[in-house]
Coordinates of C-alpha atoms in Angstrom, one line a residue:
X1 CA 98.2 97.1 14.6
X2 CA 96.5 94.0 13.2
X3 CA 94.4 96.2 11.0
X4 CA 97.5 97.6 9.3
X5 CA 98.8 94.1 8.7
X6 CA 95.4 93.1 7.2
X7 CA 95.6 96.1 4.8
X8 CA 99.2 95.4 4.0
X9 CA 98.7 91.8 3.1
X10 CA 95.6 92.5 1.0
X11 CA 97.2 95.3 -1.0
X12 CA 100.5 93.3 -1.4
X13 CA 98.6 90.3 -2.8
X14 CA 96.4 92.5 -5.0
X15 CA 99.3 94.3 -6.5
X16 CA 101.5 91.3 -7.2
X17 CA 101.7 90.9 -11.0
X18 CA 99.3 93.6 -11.8
X19 CA 99.9 96.3 -14.4
X20 CA 101.4 98.7 -11.9
X21 CA 104.1 96.2 -11.1
X22 CA 104.7 95.5 -14.8
X23 CA 105.0 99.2 -15.5
X24 CA 107.5 99.5 -12.7
X25 CA 109.5 96.7 -14.2
X26 CA 109.5 98.5 -17.6
X27 CA 110.5 101.8 -16.0
X28 CA 113.3 100.1 -14.0
X29 CA 114.7 98.6 -17.2
X30 CA 114.9 102.2 -18.6
X31 CA 115.7 104.4 -15.6
X32 CA 117.2 101.9 -13.1
X33 CA 115.7 100.2 -10.1
X34 CA 116.1 103.1 -7.6
X35 CA 114.4 105.8 -9.7
X36 CA 111.6 103.4 -10.7
X37 CA 111.2 102.4 -7.0
X38 CA 111.0 105.9 -5.7
X39 CA 108.6 107.0 -8.5
X40 CA 106.4 104.0 -7.9
X41 CA 106.3 104.6 -4.2
X42 CA 105.3 108.3 -4.7
X43 CA 102.7 107.5 -7.2
X44 CA 101.1 104.6 -5.2
X45 CA 101.3 106.7 -2.0
X46 CA 99.4 109.6 -3.6
X47 CA 96.7 107.4 -5.2
X48 CA 96.3 105.5 -2.0
X49 CA 96.1 108.6 0.1
X50 CA 93.3 109.9 -2.1
X51 CA 91.5 106.5 -1.8
X52 CA 91.9 106.4 1.9
X53 CA 90.6 110.0 2.3
X54 CA 87.6 109.3 0.1
X55 CA 87.0 106.0 1.8
X56 CA 87.0 107.6 5.2
X57 CA 84.5 110.3 4.1
X58 CA 82.2 107.7 2.4
X59 CA 82.5 105.5 5.5
X60 CA 81.1 108.4 7.6
X61 CA 77.9 108.6 5.5
X62 CA 77.2 105.1 4.1
X63 CA 76.9 101.7 5.7
X64 CA 79.9 99.4 5.3
X65 CA 77.8 96.7 3.7
X66 CA 76.6 99.1 0.9
X67 CA 80.2 100.2 0.3
X68 CA 81.4 96.6 0.0
X69 CA 78.6 95.8 -2.5
X70 CA 79.3 99.0 -4.5
X71 CA 83.0 98.2 -4.6
X72 CA 82.2 94.7 -5.7
X73 CA 79.9 95.9 -8.5
X74 CA 82.5 98.4 -9.7
X75 CA 85.2 95.7 -9.7
X76 CA 83.0 93.4 -11.8
X77 CA 82.1 96.3 -14.2
X78 CA 85.8 97.3 -14.7
X79 CA 86.7 93.6 -15.1
X80 CA 84.1 93.1 -17.8
X81 CA 85.1 96.3 -19.6
X82 CA 88.7 95.2 -19.6
X83 CA 87.8 91.7 -20.8
X84 CA 85.9 93.1 -23.7
X85 CA 88.7 95.6 -24.6
X86 CA 86.8 98.7 -23.7
X87 CA 89.5 99.9 -21.2

Protein backbone atom coordinates (compact mmCIF):
# COMPACT_ATOMS: atom_id res chain seq x y z
CA UNK A 1 0.00 0.00 0.00
CA UNK A 2 2.85 2.42 0.72
CA UNK A 3 4.05 2.03 -2.88
CA UNK A 4 0.67 3.32 -4.13
CA UNK A 5 0.96 6.30 -1.78
CA UNK A 6 4.49 7.04 -3.08
CA UNK A 7 3.27 6.98 -6.69
CA UNK A 8 0.21 9.09 -5.82
CA UNK A 9 2.26 11.79 -4.10
CA UNK A 10 4.89 11.87 -6.86
CA UNK A 11 2.31 12.12 -9.65
CA UNK A 12 0.18 14.63 -7.74
CA UNK A 13 3.13 16.94 -7.14
CA UNK A 14 4.45 16.52 -10.69
CA UNK A 15 1.07 17.40 -12.21
CA UNK A 16 0.35 20.48 -10.08
CA UNK A 17 0.49 23.53 -12.31
CA UNK A 18 1.63 21.67 -15.41
CA UNK A 19 0.12 22.15 -18.84
CA UNK A 20 -2.40 19.33 -18.31
CA UNK A 21 -3.87 21.13 -15.33
CA UNK A 22 -3.92 24.42 -17.24
CA UNK A 23 -5.67 22.73 -20.17
CA UNK A 24 -8.23 21.25 -17.77
CA UNK A 25 -8.87 24.73 -16.37
CA UNK A 26 -9.44 26.04 -19.89
CA UNK A 27 -11.80 23.18 -20.77
CA UNK A 28 -13.70 23.64 -17.51
CA UNK A 29 -14.27 27.30 -18.33
CA UNK A 30 -15.84 26.24 -21.64
CA UNK A 31 -17.59 22.93 -20.83
CA UNK A 32 -18.07 23.06 -17.05
CA UNK A 33 -16.09 21.42 -14.28
CA UNK A 34 -17.79 17.99 -14.43
CA UNK A 35 -17.18 17.37 -18.13
CA UNK A 36 -13.62 18.68 -17.89
CA UNK A 37 -12.98 16.50 -14.83
CA UNK A 38 -14.33 13.31 -16.43
CA UNK A 39 -12.49 13.98 -19.69
CA UNK A 40 -9.24 14.70 -17.85
CA UNK A 41 -9.58 11.55 -15.73
CA UNK A 42 -10.18 9.37 -18.80
CA UNK A 43 -7.29 10.94 -20.73
CA UNK A 44 -4.84 10.72 -17.83
CA UNK A 45 -5.96 7.20 -16.97
CA UNK A 46 -5.34 5.96 -20.51
CA UNK A 47 -1.97 7.64 -20.88
CA UNK A 48 -0.87 6.34 -17.47
CA UNK A 49 -2.14 2.84 -18.26
CA UNK A 50 0.03 2.84 -21.38
CA UNK A 51 2.99 4.15 -19.36
CA UNK A 52 2.53 1.58 -16.62
CA UNK A 53 2.26 -1.26 -19.12
CA UNK A 54 5.37 -0.15 -21.01
CA UNK A 55 7.24 0.42 -17.74
CA UNK A 56 6.33 -3.05 -16.53
CA UNK A 57 7.62 -4.64 -19.75
CA UNK A 58 10.80 -2.55 -19.77
CA UNK A 59 11.34 -3.38 -16.10
CA UNK A 60 11.35 -7.08 -16.96
CA UNK A 61 14.22 -6.66 -19.41
CA UNK A 62 16.38 -3.75 -18.23
CA UNK A 63 18.00 -2.94 -14.87
CA UNK A 64 16.16 -0.29 -12.84
CA UNK A 65 19.29 1.88 -12.66
CA UNK A 66 19.46 2.05 -16.46
CA UNK A 67 15.76 2.91 -16.67
CA UNK A 68 16.20 5.75 -14.15
CA UNK A 69 19.18 7.16 -16.04
CA UNK A 70 17.37 6.89 -19.38
CA UNK A 71 14.29 8.61 -17.97
CA UNK A 72 16.46 11.37 -16.52
CA UNK A 73 18.22 11.92 -19.84
CA UNK A 74 14.90 12.06 -21.71
CA UNK A 75 13.52 14.50 -19.13
CA UNK A 76 16.53 16.80 -19.64
CA UNK A 77 16.31 16.55 -23.45
CA UNK A 78 12.60 17.40 -23.47
CA UNK A 79 13.22 20.26 -21.03
CA UNK A 80 15.94 21.71 -23.25
CA UNK A 81 13.79 21.33 -26.36
CA UNK A 82 10.94 23.14 -24.61
CA UNK A 83 13.31 25.83 -23.32
CA UNK A 84 14.60 26.54 -26.82
CA UNK A 85 11.09 26.51 -28.31
CA UNK A 86 11.50 23.33 -30.34
CA UNK A 87 8.46 21.68 -28.74
